[in-house]
Coordinates of C-alpha atoms and ligand atoms in Angstrom, one line a residue:
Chain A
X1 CA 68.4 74.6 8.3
X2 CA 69.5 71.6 6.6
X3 CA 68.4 70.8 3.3
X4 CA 67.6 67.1 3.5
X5 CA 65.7 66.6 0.0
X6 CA 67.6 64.2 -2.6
X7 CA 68.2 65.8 -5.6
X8 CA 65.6 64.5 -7.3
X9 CA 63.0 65.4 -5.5
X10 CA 65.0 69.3 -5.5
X11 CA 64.6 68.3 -9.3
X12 CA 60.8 67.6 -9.2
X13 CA 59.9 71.0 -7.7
X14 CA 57.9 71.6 -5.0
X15 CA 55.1 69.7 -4.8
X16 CA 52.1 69.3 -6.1
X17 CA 49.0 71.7 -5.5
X18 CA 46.2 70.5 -7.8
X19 CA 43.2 68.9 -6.5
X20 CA 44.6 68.2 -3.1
X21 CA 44.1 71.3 -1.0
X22 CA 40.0 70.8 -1.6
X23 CA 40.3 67.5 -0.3
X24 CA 42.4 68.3 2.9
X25 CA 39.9 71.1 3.6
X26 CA 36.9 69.4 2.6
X27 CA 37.9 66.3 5.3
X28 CA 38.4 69.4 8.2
X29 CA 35.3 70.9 6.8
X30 CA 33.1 67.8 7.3
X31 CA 34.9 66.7 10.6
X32 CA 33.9 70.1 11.8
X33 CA 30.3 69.4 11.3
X34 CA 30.7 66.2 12.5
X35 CA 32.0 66.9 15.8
X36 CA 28.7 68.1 17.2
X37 CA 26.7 65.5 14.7
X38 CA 28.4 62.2 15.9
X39 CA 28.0 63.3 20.0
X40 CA 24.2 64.0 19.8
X41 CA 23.9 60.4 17.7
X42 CA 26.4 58.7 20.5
X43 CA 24.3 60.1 23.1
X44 CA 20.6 59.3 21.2
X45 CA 21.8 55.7 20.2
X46 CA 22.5 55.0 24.0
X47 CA 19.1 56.5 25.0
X48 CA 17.6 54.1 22.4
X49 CA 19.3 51.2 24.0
X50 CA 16.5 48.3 24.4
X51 CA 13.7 50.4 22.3
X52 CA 11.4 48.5 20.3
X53 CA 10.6 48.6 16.7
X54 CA 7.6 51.1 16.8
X55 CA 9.9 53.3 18.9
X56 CA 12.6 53.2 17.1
X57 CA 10.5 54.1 14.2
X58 CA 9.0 57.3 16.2
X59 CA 12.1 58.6 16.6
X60 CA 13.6 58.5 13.1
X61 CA 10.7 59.9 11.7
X62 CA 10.4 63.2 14.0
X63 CA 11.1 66.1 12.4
X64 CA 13.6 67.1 14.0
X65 CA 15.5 63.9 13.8
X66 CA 15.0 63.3 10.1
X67 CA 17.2 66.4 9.3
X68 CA 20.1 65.5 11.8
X69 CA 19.6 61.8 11.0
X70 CA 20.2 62.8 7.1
X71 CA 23.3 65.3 7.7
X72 CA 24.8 62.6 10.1
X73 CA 24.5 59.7 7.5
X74 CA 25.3 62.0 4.6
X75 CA 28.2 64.3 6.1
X76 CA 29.7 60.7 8.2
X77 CA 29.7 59.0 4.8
X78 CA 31.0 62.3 3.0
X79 CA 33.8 62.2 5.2
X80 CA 34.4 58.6 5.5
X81 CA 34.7 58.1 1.7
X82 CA 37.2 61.1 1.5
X83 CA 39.3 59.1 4.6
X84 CA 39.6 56.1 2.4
X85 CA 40.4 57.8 -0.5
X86 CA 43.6 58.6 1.5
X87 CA 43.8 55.2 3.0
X88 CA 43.8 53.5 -0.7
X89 CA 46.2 56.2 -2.0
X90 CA 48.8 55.1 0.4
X91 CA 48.4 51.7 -0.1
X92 CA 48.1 51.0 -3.4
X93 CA 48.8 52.1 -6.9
X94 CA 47.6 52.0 -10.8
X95 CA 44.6 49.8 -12.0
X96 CA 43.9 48.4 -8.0
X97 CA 43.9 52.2 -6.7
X98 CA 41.6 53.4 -9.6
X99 CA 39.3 50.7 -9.3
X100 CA 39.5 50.9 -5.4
X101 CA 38.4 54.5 -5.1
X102 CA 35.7 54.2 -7.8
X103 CA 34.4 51.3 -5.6
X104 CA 34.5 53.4 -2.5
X105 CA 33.0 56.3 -3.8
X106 CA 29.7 54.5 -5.6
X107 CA 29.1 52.3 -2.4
X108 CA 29.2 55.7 -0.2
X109 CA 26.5 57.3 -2.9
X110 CA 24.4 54.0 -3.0
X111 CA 24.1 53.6 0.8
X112 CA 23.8 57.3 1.5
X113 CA 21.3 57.9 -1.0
X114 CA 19.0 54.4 0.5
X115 CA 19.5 55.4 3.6
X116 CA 18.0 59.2 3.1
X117 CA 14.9 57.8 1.1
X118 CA 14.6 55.2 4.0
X119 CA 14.4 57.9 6.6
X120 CA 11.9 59.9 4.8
X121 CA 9.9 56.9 3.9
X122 CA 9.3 56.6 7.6
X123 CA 8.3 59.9 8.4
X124 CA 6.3 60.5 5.5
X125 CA 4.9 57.3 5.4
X126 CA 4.1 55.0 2.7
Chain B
X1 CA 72.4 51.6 -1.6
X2 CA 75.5 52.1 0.2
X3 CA 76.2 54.2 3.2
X4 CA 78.8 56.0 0.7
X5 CA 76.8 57.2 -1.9
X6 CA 73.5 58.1 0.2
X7 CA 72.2 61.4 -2.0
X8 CA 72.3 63.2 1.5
X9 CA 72.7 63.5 5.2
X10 CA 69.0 62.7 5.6
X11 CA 67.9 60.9 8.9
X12 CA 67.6 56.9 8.9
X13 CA 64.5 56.2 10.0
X14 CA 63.3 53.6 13.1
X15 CA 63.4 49.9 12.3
X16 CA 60.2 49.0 12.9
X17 CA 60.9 45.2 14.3
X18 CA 63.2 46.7 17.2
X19 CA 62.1 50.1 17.8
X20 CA 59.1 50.4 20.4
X21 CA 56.6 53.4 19.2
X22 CA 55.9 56.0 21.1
X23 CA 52.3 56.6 22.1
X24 CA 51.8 59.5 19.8
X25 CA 52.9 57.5 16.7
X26 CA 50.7 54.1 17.8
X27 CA 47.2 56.6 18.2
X28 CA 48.5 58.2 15.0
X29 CA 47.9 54.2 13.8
X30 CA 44.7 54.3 15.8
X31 CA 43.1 57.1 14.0
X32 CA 43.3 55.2 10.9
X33 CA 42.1 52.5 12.1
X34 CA 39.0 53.9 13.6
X35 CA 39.0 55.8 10.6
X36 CA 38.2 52.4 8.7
X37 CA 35.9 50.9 11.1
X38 CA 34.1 53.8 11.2
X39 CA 33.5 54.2 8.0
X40 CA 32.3 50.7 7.5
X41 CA 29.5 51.7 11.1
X42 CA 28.6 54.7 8.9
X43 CA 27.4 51.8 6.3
X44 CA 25.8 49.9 9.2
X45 CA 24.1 52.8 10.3
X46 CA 22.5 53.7 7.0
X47 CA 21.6 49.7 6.6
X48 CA 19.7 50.0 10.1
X49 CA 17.5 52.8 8.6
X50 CA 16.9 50.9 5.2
X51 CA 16.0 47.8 7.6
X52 CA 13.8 50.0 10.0
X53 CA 11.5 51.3 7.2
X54 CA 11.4 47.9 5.3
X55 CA 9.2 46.6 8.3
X56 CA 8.8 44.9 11.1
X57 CA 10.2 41.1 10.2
X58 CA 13.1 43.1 8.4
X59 CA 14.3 44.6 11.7
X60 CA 14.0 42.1 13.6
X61 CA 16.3 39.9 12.0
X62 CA 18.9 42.9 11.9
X63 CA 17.6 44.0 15.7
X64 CA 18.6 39.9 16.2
X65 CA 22.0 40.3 15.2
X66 CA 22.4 43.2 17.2
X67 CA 21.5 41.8 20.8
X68 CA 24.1 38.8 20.1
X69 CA 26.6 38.7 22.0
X70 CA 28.9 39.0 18.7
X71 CA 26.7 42.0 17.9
X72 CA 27.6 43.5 21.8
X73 CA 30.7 43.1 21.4
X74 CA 30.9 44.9 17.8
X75 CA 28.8 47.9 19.2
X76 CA 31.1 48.6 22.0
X77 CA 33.9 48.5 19.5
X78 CA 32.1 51.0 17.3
X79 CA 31.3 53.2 20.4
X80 CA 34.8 53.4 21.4
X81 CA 36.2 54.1 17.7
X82 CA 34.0 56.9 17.6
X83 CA 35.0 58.7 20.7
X84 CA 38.5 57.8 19.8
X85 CA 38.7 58.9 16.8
X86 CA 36.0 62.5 17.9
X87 CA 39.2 63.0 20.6
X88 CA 42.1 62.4 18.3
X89 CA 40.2 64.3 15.3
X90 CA 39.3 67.4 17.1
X91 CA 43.4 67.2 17.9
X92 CA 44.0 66.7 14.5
X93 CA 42.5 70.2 14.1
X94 CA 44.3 71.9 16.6
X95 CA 47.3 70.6 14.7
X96 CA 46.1 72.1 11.6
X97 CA 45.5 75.3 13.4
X98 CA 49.3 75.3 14.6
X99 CA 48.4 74.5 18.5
X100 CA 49.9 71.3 20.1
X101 CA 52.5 70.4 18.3
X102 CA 55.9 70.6 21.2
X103 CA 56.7 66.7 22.2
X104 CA 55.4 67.4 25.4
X105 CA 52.5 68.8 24.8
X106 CA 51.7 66.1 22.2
X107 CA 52.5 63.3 24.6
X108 CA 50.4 64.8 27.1
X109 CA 47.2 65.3 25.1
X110 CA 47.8 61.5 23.8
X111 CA 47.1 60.6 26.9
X112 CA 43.9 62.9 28.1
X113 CA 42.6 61.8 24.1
X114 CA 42.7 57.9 25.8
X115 CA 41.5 58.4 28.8
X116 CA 38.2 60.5 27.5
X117 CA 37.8 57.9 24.8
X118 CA 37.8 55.3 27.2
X119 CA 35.8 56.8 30.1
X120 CA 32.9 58.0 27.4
X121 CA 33.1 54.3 26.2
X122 CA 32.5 53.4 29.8
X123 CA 29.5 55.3 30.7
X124 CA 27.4 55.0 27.8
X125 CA 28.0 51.1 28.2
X126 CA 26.8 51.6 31.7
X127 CA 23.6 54.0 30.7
X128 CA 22.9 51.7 27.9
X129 CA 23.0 48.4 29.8
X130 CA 20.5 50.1 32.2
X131 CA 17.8 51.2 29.5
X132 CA 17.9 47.7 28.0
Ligands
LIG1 C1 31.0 59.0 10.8 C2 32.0 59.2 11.5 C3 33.5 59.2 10.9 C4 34.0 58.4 10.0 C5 33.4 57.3 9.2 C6 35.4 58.9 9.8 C7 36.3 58.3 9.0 C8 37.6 58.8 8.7 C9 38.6 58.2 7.9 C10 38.4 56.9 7.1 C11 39.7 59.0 7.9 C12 41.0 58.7 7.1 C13 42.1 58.2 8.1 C14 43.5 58.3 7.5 O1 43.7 59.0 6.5 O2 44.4 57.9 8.2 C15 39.4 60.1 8.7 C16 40.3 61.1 9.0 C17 40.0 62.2 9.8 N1 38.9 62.3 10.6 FE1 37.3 61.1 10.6 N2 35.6 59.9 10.7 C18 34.5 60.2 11.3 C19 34.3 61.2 12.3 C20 35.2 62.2 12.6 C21 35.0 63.2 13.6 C22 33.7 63.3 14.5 C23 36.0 64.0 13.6 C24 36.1 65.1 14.5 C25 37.0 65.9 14.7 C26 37.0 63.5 12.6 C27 38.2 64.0 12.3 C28 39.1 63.5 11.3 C29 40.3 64.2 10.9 C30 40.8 65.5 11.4 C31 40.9 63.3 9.9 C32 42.2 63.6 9.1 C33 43.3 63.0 9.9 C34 44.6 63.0 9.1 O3 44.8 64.0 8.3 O4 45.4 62.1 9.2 N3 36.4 62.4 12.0 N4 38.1 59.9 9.2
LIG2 C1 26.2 53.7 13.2 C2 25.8 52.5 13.2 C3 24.7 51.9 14.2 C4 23.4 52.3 14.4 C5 22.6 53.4 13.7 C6 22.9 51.4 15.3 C7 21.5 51.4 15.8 C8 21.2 50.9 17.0 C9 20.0 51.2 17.8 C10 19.0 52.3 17.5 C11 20.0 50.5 18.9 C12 19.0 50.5 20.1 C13 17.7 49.8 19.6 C14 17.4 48.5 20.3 O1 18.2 48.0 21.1 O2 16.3 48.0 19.9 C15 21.2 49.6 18.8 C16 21.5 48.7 19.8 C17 22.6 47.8 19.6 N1 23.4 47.8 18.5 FE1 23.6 49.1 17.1 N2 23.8 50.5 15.7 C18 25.0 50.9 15.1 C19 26.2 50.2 15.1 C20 26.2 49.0 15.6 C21 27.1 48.0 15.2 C22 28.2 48.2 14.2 C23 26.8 46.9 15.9 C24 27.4 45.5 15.8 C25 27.4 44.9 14.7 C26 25.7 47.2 16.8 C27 25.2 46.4 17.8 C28 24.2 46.8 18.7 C29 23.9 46.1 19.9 C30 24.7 45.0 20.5 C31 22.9 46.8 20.5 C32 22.2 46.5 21.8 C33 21.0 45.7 21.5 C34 20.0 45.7 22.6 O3 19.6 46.8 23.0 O4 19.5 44.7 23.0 N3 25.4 48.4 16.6 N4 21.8 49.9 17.7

């Protein structure tokens, strides 16, 4: 075969394998799980089509629904922030891709974290 | 650089403004952008729950927005990112896995991944659109 790398990058090695095989397989990892997540929350969101508030309110607080509400949030916004890592990487560099992911990452904690104490505010009342 | 002095005899790639993409490389496109959008419903979605235990007036202004026609039209973008991007990923993983990868197996499955997308999109608009 032929070699088509420029000398430098002959020069730099061959590649880097620090922190970016956890991130590769923590994105398959999480799409995985999300796979049969996102169809049962597809499907339950079109049921819910037209449902008023005290229903709406039933059905996020079931038991059942609680724990696949929480894994959906937290695994969907798990994956989503690792995504956009990826997205920003490619994009942009120094001080703006820093700042970017930082950004990313808190608003993924802050939103999953609301949305978790939301859910079991409503089925634990209060 | 010149032609001359090119380090080696690597490939030149497409020029974007004349070369038409193939389907494979515009879903490739796709996936990110679904990618994007969905993570931003995956922040909608956790709003709706924050909203639906903050009380009634609370969700009705965000249950307002939502039957709007802007709000319809949004949703039915959503639904069809998801399935997209639930096709094209679960591809994705075949590629990781080593399956999938000939041209024509690629193109084909490009086009079963759109097709699924589109005809999921279709029915729970249809299902949905009865409930309400
Ligand atoms: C809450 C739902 C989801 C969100 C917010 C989301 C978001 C994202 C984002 C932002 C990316 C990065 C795109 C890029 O780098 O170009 C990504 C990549 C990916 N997603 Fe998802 N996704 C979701 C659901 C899923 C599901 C259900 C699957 C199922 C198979 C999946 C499979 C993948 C795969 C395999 C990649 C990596 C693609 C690559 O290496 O280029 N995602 N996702
Ligand atoms: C993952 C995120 C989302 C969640 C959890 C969610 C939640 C819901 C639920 C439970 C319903 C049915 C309840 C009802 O109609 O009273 C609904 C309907 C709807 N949602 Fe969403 N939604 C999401 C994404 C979106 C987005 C991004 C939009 C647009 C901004 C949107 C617009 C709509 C519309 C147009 C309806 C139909 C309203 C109707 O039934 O009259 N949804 N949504």
């Amino acid at each position: 075969m032929v070699d088509r790398r420029t000398p430098l990058a002959r020069a730099r090695g061959l590649g880097s394998a620090k922190a970016g095989l956890g991130h590769w397989w923590a994105q398959r990892l999480t799409a995985v799980a999300l796979i049969p997540l996102v169809v049962w929350f597809a499907i339950s969101l079109v049921m819910l089509s037209g449902a008023d508030y005290a229903t709406v309110r039933a059905w996020i607080g079931s038991p059942l629904v609680m724990v696949l509400l929480i894994l959906t949030i937290g695994v969907g916004l798990h994956h989503a922030q690792l995504g956009v890592q990826v997205v920003v990487e490619d994009y942009t560099d120094g001080a703006w891709r820093l700042s970017l992911i930082v950004l990313v990452k808190f608003i993924a904690v802050l939103f999953g974290l609301s949305a978790i104490v939301a859910i079991l505010r409503i089925g634990f009342g209060g | 650089m010149s032609v001359a002095n090119r380090p080696s005899n690597r490939p030149l790639s497409p020029h974007l403004q004349v070369y038409r993409l193939p389907l494979t490389a515009n879903l490739s496109i796709l996936h990110r952008a679904t990618g994007v959008a969905l993570a931003v419903g995956a922040l909608y979605l956790a709003t709706w729950v924050i909203y639906a235990a903050s009380g009634p007036r609370g969700y009705a202004v965000f249950q307002s927005f939502n039957s709007s026609i802007l709000g319809r039209i949004v949703l039915g973008g959503w639904l069809f990112s998801l399935f997209f991007h639930l096709c094209n990923g679960i591809r994705h993983l075949f590629w990781d896995a080593g399956y999938g990868f000939e041209l024509k197996d690629a193109s084909r499955n490009s086009w079963i991944v759109v097709i699924v997308a589109l005809v999921a999109t279709a029915v729970s608009w249809i299902v949905g659109l009865r409930l309400v």
